[in-house]
CSV table of C-alpha atoms in Angstrom, one decimal:
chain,number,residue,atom,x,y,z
A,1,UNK,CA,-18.8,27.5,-2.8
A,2,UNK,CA,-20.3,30.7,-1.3
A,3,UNK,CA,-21.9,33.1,-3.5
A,4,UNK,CA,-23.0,36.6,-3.0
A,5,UNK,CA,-26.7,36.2,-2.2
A,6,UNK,CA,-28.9,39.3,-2.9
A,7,UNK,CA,-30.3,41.7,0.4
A,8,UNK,CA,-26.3,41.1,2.1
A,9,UNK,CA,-24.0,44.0,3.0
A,10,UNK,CA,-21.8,42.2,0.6
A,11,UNK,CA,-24.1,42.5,-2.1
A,12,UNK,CA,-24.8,45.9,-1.8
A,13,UNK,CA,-21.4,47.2,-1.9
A,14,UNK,CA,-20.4,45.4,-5.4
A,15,UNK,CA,-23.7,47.0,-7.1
A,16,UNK,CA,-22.7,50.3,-5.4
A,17,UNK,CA,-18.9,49.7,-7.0
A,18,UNK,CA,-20.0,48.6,-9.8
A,19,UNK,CA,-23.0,51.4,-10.4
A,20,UNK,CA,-19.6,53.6,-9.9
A,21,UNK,CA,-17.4,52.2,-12.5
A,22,UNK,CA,-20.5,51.9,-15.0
A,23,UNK,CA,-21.2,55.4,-14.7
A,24,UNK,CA,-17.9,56.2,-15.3
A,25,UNK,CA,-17.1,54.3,-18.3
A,26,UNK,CA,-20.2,55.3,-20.1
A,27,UNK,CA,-19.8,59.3,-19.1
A,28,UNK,CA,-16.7,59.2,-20.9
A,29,UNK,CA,-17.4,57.4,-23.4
A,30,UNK,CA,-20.7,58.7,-24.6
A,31,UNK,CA,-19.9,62.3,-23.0
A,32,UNK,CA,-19.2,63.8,-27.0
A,33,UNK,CA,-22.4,62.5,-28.5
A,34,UNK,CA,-24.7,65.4,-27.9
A,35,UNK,CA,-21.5,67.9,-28.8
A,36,UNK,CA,-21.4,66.4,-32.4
A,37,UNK,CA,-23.2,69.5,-33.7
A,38,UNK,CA,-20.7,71.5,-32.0
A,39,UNK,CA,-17.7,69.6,-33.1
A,40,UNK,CA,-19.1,70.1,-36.8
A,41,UNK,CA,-19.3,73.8,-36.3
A,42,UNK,CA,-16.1,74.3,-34.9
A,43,UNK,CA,-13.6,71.8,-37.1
A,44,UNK,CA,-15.9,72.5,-40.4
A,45,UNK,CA,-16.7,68.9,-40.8
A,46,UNK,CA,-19.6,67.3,-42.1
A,47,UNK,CA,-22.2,65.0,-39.7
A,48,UNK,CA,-20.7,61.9,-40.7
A,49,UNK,CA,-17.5,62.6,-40.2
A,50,UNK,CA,-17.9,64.1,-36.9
A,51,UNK,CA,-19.5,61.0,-35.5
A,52,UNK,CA,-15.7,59.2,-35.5
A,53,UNK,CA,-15.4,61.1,-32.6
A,54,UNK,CA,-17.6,58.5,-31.0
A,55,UNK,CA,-16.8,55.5,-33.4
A,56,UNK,CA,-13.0,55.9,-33.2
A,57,UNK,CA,-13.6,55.3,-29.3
A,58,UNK,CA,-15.9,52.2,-29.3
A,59,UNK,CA,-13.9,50.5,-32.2
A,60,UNK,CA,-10.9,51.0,-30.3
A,61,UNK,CA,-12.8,49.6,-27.2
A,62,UNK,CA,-14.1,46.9,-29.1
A,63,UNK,CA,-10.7,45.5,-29.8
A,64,UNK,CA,-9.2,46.7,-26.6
A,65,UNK,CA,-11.3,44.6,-24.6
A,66,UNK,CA,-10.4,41.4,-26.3
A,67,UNK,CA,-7.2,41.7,-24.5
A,68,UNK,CA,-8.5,43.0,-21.4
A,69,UNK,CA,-10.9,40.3,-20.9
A,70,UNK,CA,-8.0,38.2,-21.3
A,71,UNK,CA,-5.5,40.2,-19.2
A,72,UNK,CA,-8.1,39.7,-16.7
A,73,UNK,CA,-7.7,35.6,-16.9
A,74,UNK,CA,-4.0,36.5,-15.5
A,75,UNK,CA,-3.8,39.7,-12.9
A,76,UNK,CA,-7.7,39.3,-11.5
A,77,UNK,CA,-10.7,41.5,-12.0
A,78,UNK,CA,-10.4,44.0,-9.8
A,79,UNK,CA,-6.9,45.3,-10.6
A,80,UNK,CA,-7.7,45.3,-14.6
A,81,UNK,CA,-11.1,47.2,-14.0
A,82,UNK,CA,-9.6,49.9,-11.3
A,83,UNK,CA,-6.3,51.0,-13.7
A,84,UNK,CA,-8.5,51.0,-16.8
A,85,UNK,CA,-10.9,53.3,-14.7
A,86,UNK,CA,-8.4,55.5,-13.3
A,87,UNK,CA,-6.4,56.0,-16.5
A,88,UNK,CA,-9.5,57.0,-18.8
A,89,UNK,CA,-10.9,59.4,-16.4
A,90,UNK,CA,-7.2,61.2,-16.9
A,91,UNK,CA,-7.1,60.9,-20.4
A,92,UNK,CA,-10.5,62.4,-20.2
A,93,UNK,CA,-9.4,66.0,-18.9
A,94,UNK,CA,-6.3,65.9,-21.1
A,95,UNK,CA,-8.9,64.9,-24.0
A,96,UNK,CA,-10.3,68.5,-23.2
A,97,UNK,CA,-7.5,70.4,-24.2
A,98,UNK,CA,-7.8,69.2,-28.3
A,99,UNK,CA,-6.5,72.0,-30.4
A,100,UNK,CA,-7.4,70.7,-33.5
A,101,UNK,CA,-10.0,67.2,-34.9
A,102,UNK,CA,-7.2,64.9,-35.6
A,103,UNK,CA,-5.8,65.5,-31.8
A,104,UNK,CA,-9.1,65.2,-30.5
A,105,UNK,CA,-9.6,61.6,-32.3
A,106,UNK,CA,-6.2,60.3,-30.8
A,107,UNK,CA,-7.0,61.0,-27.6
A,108,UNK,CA,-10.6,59.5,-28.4
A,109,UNK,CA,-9.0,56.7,-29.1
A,110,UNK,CA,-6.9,56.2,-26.2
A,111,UNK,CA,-9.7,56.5,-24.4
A,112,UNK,CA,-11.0,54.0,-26.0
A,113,UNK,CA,-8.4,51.5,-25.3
A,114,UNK,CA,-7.8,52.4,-21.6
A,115,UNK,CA,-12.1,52.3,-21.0
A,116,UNK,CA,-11.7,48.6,-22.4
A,117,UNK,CA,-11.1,47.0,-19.1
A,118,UNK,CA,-14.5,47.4,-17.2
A,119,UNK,CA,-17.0,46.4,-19.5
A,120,UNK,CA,-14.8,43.5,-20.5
A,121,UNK,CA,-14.4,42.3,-16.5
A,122,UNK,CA,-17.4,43.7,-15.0
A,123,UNK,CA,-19.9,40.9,-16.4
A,124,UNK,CA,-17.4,37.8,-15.7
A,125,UNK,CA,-16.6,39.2,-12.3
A,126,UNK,CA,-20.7,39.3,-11.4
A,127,UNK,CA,-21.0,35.8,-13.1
A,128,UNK,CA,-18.0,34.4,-10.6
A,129,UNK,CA,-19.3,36.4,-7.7
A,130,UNK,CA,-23.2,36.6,-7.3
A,131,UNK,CA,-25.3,34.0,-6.8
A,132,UNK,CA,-27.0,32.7,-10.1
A,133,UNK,CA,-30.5,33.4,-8.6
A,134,UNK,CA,-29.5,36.7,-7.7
A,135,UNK,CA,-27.6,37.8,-11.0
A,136,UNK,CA,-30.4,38.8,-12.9
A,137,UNK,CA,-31.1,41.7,-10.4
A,138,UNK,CA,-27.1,42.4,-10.0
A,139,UNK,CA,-26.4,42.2,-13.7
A,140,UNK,CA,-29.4,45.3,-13.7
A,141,UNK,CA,-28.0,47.4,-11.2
A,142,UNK,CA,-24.8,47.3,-13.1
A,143,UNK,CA,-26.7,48.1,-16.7
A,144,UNK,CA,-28.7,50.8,-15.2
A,145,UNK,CA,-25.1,52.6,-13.8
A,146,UNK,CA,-24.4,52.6,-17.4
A,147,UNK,CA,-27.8,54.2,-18.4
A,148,UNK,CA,-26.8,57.0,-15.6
A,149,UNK,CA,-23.5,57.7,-16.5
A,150,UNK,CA,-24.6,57.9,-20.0
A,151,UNK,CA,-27.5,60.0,-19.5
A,152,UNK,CA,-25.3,62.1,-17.3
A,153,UNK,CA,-22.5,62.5,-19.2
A,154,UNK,CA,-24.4,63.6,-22.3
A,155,UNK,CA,-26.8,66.3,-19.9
A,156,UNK,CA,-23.5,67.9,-18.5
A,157,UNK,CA,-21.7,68.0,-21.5
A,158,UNK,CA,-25.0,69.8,-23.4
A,159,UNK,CA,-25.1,72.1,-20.3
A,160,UNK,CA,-21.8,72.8,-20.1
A,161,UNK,CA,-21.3,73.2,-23.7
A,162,UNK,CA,-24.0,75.9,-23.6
A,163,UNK,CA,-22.5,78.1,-21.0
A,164,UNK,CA,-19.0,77.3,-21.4
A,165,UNK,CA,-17.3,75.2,-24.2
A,166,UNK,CA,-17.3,71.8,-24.7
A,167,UNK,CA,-14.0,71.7,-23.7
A,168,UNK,CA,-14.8,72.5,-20.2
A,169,UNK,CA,-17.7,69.9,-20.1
A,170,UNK,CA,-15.2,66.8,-20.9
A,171,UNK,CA,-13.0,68.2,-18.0
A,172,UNK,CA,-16.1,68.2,-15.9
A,173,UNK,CA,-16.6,64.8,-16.9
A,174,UNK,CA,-13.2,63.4,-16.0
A,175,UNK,CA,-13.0,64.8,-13.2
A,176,UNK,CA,-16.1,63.2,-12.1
A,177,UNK,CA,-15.0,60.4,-13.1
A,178,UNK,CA,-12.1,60.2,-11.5
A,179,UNK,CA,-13.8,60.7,-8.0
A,180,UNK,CA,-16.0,57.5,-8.8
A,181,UNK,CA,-12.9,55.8,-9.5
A,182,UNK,CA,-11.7,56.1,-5.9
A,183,UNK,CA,-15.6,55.0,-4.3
A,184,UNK,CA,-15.4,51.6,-6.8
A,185,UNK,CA,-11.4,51.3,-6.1
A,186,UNK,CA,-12.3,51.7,-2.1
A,187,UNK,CA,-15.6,49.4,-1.7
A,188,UNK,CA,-15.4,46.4,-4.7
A,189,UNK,CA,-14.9,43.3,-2.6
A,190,UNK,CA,-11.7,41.3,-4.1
A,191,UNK,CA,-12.8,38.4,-6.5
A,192,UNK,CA,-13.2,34.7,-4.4
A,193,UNK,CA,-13.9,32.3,-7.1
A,194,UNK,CA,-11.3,33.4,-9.7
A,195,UNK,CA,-8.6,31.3,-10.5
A,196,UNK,CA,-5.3,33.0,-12.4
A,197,UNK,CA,-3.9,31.3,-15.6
A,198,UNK,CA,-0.6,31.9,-16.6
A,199,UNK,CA,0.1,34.3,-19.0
A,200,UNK,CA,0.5,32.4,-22.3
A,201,UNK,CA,-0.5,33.8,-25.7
A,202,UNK,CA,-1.3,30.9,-28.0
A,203,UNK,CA,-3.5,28.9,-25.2
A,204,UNK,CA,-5.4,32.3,-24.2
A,205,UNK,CA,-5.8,33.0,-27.9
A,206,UNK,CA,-7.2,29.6,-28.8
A,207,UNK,CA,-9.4,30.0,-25.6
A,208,UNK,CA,-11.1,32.9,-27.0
A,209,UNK,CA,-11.3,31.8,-30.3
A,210,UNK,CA,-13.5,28.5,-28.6
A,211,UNK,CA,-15.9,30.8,-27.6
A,212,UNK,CA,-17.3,30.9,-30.5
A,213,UNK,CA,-18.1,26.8,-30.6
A,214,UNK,CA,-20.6,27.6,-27.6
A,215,UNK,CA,-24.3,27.0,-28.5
A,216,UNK,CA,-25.9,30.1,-29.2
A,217,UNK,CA,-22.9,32.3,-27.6
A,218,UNK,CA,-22.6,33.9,-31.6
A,219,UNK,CA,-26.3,34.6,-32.0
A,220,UNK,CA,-25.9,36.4,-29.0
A,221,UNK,CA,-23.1,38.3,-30.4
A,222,UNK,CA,-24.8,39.3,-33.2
A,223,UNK,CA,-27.6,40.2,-31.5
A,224,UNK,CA,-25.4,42.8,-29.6
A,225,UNK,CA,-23.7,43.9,-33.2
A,226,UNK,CA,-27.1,45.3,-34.3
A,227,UNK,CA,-29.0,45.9,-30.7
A,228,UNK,CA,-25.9,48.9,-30.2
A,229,UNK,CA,-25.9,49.9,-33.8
A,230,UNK,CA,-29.3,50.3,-33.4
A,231,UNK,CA,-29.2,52.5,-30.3
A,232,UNK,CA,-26.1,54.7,-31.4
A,233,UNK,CA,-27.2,55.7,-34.8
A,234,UNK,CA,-31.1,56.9,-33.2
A,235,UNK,CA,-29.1,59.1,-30.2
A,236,UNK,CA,-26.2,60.5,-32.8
A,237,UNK,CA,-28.4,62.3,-35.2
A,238,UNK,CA,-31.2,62.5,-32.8
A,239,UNK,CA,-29.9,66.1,-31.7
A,240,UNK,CA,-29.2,67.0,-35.3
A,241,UNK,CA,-32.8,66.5,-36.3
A,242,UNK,CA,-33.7,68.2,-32.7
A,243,UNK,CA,-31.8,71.1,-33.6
A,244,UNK,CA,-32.9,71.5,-37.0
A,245,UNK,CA,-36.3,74.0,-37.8
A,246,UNK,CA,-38.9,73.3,-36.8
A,247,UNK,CA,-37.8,71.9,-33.5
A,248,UNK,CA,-34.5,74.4,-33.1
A,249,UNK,CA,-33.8,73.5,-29.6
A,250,UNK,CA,-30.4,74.4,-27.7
A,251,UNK,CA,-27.8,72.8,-27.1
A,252,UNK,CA,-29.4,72.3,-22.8
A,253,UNK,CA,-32.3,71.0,-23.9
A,254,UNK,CA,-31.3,68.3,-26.4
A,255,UNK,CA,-28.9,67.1,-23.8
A,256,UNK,CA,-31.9,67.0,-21.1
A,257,UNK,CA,-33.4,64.6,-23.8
A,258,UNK,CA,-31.1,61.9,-22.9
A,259,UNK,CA,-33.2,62.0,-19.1
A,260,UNK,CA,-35.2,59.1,-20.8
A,261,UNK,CA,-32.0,57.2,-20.0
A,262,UNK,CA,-34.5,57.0,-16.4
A,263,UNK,CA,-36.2,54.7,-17.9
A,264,UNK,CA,-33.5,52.6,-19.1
A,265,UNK,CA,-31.8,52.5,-15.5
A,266,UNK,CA,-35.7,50.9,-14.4
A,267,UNK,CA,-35.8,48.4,-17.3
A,268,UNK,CA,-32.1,47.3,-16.9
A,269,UNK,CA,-32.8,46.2,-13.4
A,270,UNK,CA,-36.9,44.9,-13.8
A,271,UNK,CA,-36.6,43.4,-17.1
A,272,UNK,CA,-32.9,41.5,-15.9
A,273,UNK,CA,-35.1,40.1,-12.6
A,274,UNK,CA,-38.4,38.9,-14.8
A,275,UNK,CA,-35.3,37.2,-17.0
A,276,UNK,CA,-34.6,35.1,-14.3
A,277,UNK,CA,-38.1,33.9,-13.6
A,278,UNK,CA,-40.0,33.7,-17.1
A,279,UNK,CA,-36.7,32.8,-19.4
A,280,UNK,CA,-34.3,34.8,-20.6
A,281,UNK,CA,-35.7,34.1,-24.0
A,282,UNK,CA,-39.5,35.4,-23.8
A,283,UNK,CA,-37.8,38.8,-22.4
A,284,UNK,CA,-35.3,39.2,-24.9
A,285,UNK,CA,-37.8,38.9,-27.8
A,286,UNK,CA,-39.9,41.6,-25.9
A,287,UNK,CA,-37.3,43.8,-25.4
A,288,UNK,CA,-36.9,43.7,-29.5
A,289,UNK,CA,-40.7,44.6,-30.3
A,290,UNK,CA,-40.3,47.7,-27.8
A,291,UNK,CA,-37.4,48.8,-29.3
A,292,UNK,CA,-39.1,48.3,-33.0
A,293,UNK,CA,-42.2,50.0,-31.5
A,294,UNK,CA,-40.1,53.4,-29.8
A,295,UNK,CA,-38.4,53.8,-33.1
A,296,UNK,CA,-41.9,54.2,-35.4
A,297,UNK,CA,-42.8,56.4,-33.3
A,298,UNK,CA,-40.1,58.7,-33.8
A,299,UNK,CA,-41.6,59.3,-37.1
A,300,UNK,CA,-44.1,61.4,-35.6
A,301,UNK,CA,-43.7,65.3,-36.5
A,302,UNK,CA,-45.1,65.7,-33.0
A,303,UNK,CA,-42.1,66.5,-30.6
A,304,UNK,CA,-44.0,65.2,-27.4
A,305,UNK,CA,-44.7,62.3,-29.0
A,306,UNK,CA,-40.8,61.8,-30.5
A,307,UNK,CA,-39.7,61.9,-27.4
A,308,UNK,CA,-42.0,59.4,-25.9
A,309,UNK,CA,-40.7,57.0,-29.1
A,310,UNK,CA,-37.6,57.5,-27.7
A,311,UNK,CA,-38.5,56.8,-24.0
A,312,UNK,CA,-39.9,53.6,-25.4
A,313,UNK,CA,-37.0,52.9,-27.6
A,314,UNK,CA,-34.7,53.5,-24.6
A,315,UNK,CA,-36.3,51.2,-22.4
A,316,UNK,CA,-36.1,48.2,-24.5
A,317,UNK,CA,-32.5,48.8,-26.0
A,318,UNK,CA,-31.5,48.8,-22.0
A,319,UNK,CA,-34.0,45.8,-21.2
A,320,UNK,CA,-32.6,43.6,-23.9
A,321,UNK,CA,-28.6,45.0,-23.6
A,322,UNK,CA,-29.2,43.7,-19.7
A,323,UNK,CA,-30.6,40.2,-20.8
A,324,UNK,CA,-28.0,39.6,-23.2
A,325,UNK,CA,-25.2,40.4,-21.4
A,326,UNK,CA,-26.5,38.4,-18.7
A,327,UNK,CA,-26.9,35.4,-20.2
A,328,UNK,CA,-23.7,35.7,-22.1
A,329,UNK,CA,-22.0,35.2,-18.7
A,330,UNK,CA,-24.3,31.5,-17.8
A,331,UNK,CA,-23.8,29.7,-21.1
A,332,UNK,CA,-19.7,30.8,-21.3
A,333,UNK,CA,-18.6,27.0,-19.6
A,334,UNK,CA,-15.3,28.3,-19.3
A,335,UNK,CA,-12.8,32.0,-19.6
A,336,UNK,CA,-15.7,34.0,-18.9
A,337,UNK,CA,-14.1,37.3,-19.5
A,338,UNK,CA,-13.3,36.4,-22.1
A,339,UNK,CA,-16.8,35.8,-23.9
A,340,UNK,CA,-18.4,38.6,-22.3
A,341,UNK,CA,-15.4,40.6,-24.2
A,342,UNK,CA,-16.2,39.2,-27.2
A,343,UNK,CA,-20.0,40.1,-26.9
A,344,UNK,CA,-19.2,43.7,-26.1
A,345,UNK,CA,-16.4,43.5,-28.7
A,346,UNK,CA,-19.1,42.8,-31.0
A,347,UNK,CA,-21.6,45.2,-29.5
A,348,UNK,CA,-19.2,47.8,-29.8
A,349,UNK,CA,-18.5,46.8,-33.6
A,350,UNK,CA,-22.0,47.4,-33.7
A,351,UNK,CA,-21.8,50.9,-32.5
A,352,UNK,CA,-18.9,52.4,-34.7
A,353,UNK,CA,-19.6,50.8,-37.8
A,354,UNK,CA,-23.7,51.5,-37.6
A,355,UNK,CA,-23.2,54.6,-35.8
A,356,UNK,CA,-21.1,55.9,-39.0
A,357,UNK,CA,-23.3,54.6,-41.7
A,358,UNK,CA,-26.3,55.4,-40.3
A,359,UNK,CA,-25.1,59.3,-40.7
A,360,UNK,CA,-24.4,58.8,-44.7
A,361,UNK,CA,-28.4,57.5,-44.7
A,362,UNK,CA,-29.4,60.8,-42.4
A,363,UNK,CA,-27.5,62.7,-44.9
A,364,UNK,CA,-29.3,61.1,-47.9
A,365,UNK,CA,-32.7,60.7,-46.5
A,366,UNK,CA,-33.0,62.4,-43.2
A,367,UNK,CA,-34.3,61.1,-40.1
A,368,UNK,CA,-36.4,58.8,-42.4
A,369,UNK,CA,-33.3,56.9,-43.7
A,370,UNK,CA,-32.1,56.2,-40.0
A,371,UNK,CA,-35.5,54.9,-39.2
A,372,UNK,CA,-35.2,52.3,-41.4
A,373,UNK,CA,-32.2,50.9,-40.9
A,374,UNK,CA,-32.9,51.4,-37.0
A,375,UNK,CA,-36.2,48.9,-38.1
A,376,UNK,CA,-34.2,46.3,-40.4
A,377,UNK,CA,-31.7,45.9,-37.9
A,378,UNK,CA,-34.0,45.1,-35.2
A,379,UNK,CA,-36.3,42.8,-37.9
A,380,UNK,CA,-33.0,40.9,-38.2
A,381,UNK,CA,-32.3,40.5,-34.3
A,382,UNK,CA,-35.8,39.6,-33.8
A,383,UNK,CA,-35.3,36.0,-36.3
A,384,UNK,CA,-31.4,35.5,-34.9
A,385,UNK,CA,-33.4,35.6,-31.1
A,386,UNK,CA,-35.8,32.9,-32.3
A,387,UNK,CA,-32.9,30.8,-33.7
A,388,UNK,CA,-31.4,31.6,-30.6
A,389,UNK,CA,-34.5,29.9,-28.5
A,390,UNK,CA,-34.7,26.6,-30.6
A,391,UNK,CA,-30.8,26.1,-29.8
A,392,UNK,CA,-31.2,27.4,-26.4
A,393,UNK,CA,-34.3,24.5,-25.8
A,394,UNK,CA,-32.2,21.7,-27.6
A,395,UNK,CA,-28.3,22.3,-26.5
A,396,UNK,CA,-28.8,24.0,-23.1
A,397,UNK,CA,-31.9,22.0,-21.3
A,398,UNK,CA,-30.0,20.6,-18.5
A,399,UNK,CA,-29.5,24.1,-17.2
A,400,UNK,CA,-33.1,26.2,-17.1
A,401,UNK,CA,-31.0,29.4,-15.9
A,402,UNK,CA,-29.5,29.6,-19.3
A,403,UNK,CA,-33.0,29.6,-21.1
């Protein structure tokens, strides 16, 4: 069977379509983070509350992509991924007209549902597709496209917002988006390893359910589950604390504080290609200390200095996101849509439910309180990751890619 090799024209064009539909997805769907303060000034709603949202959107792509990565097993890869890009980036200008909160977390939610189908394909189409010594580098390219189109969703939205409304930065947004639909609809080559099943309930739900009888495929999950929760609590009450005396910075500048998304887009890629020569493993567990390390250092009163924490922070949430998604897709033996759908669907658990409570703690304790449950979350990946190795060594030794 001929894979896509790395440095072919071939090659090039699914990073490029791919690097599209990331940063679409992730404009969209993390374009209202930095407006939260906003939101809470104009609907009268308190922090927490605000955050849904965000969290209304990931849970209902969490659960969304369930049955897109299954959907997927039946019409192809392509066609899944290019409606569910098309459709949110429409529902994202319409999303702009919200009269009222309640409106606003409807349409969030559609969103959510019609984003499912890229992030639930993406990493089982790469896994078919590219060439195992080469999907280390491809699954990073595709990673850092996320980094970018969340980085420069939330900068235009904080700009926007400042000179305009925020209604008029999600338009921007989706209208944006929309033109990267067309460049990944245009240029993705059309799948050549898949193989259609038939469209039958009971055995696709018994399929995904068998994921979870994979070695190691659940510690990876919950790995995900706390990784995200991790990474969404630290940016939603980040601009809070930013805005807050004695920082009191505007709406522009905390959005330009998401540019440390850079350095995401640069670990995505390097970390994924030293994954597939030192072990997926070793990396991961690195990834975790950087993360613990960027988010002490927030702590610091000094601004320079928070925002190197969360330079740090940023580049091993995207380093260890990359690895784990990557290796989701080598020890899935079968339906691999389908467990990279339930990874994110975990990861993106991760994201609503710590991404909420993590805003009663900064309520009752401050930035202090999301701190610490930033650090116990990442104490708790760091000992599923080393149970994660010993399986990895004993279950999966026949296959070195997968360790």
């Amino acid at each position: 069977m001929n894979y896509i090799q790395r440095g072919t024209h071939t090659f090039k064009m699914v990073n490029i379509a791919l690097f599209a539909g990331g940063f679409n997805t992730f404009a969209i769907l993390w374009g209202t983070q930095p407006l939260l303060p906003e939101i809470v000034k104009e609907f009268h709603i308190s922090p927490a509350v605000s955050s849904l949202s965000l969290s209304s959107t990931t849970i209902a792509l969490a659960v969304s992509m369930l049955i897109a990565g299954s959907l997927s097993e039946v019409f192809g890869r392509k066609p899944v991924m290019t409606i569910s890009l098309i459709v949110s980036s429409i529902l994202s200008i319409l999303t702009a007209f919200s009269p009222n909160f309640h409106l606003l977390i409807l349409c969030r939610i559609l969103q959510g549902i019609s984003l499912a189908g890229l992030p639930a394909v993406a990493m089982a189409y790469l896994g078919e597709e590219i060439d195992p010594k080469s999907l280390g580098m491809a699954m990073g390219l595709y990673i850092s496209g996320n980094s970018i189109g969340g980085m420069g969703g939330r900068i235009i939205s904080g700009i926007l917002t400042d000179y305009f409304s925020w209604h008029v930065a999600l338009a921007f947004i989706g209208i944006i988006s929309l033109l990267a639909s067309l460049i990944f609809w245009s240029i993705l080559p059309k799948s050549t390893h898949f193989k259609p099943r038939k469209f039958e309930i009971k055995k696709l739900a018994i399929s995904l359910f068998v994921q979870f009888k994979e070695p190691g495929l659940l510690y990876l999950f919950l790995t995900g589950f706390l990784l995200m929760g991790c990474f969404v609590s630290l940016y939603n009450y980040i601009g809070f604390e930013l805005m807050a005396p004695p920082y009191s910075l505007s709406q522009t500048l905390v959005g330009f504080i998401f540019i440390v998304y850079i350095v995401g887009t640069f670990s995505s890629t390097w970390m994924g290609m030293l994954a597939d020569q030192y072990g997926k493993r070793k990396l991961l567990m690195v990834s975790l200390f950087i993360v613990l390390l960027g988010t002490c250092i927030t702590l610091n009163s000094s601004l320079s200095l928070k925002i190197i924490g969360i330079a740090i922070f940023t580049y091993g949430f995207f380093a260890g996101h990359s690895i784990g998604s990557g290796w989701v897709g080598q020890i899935a033996t079968h339906d691999k849509a389908q467990a990279s759908s339930l990874y994110l669907f975990f990861y993106y658990a991760g994201s609503s439910i710590g991404g909420t409570v993590s805003g009663a703690y900064y309520s009752s304790f401050g930035w202090h309180g999301v701190v610490s449950m930033i650090v116990v979350h990442t104490i708790i990946s760091i000992i599923i990751v080393i149970r994660l190795g010993s399986i990895s060594i004993r279950a999966l030794r026949h296959s070195p890619h997968r360790i």
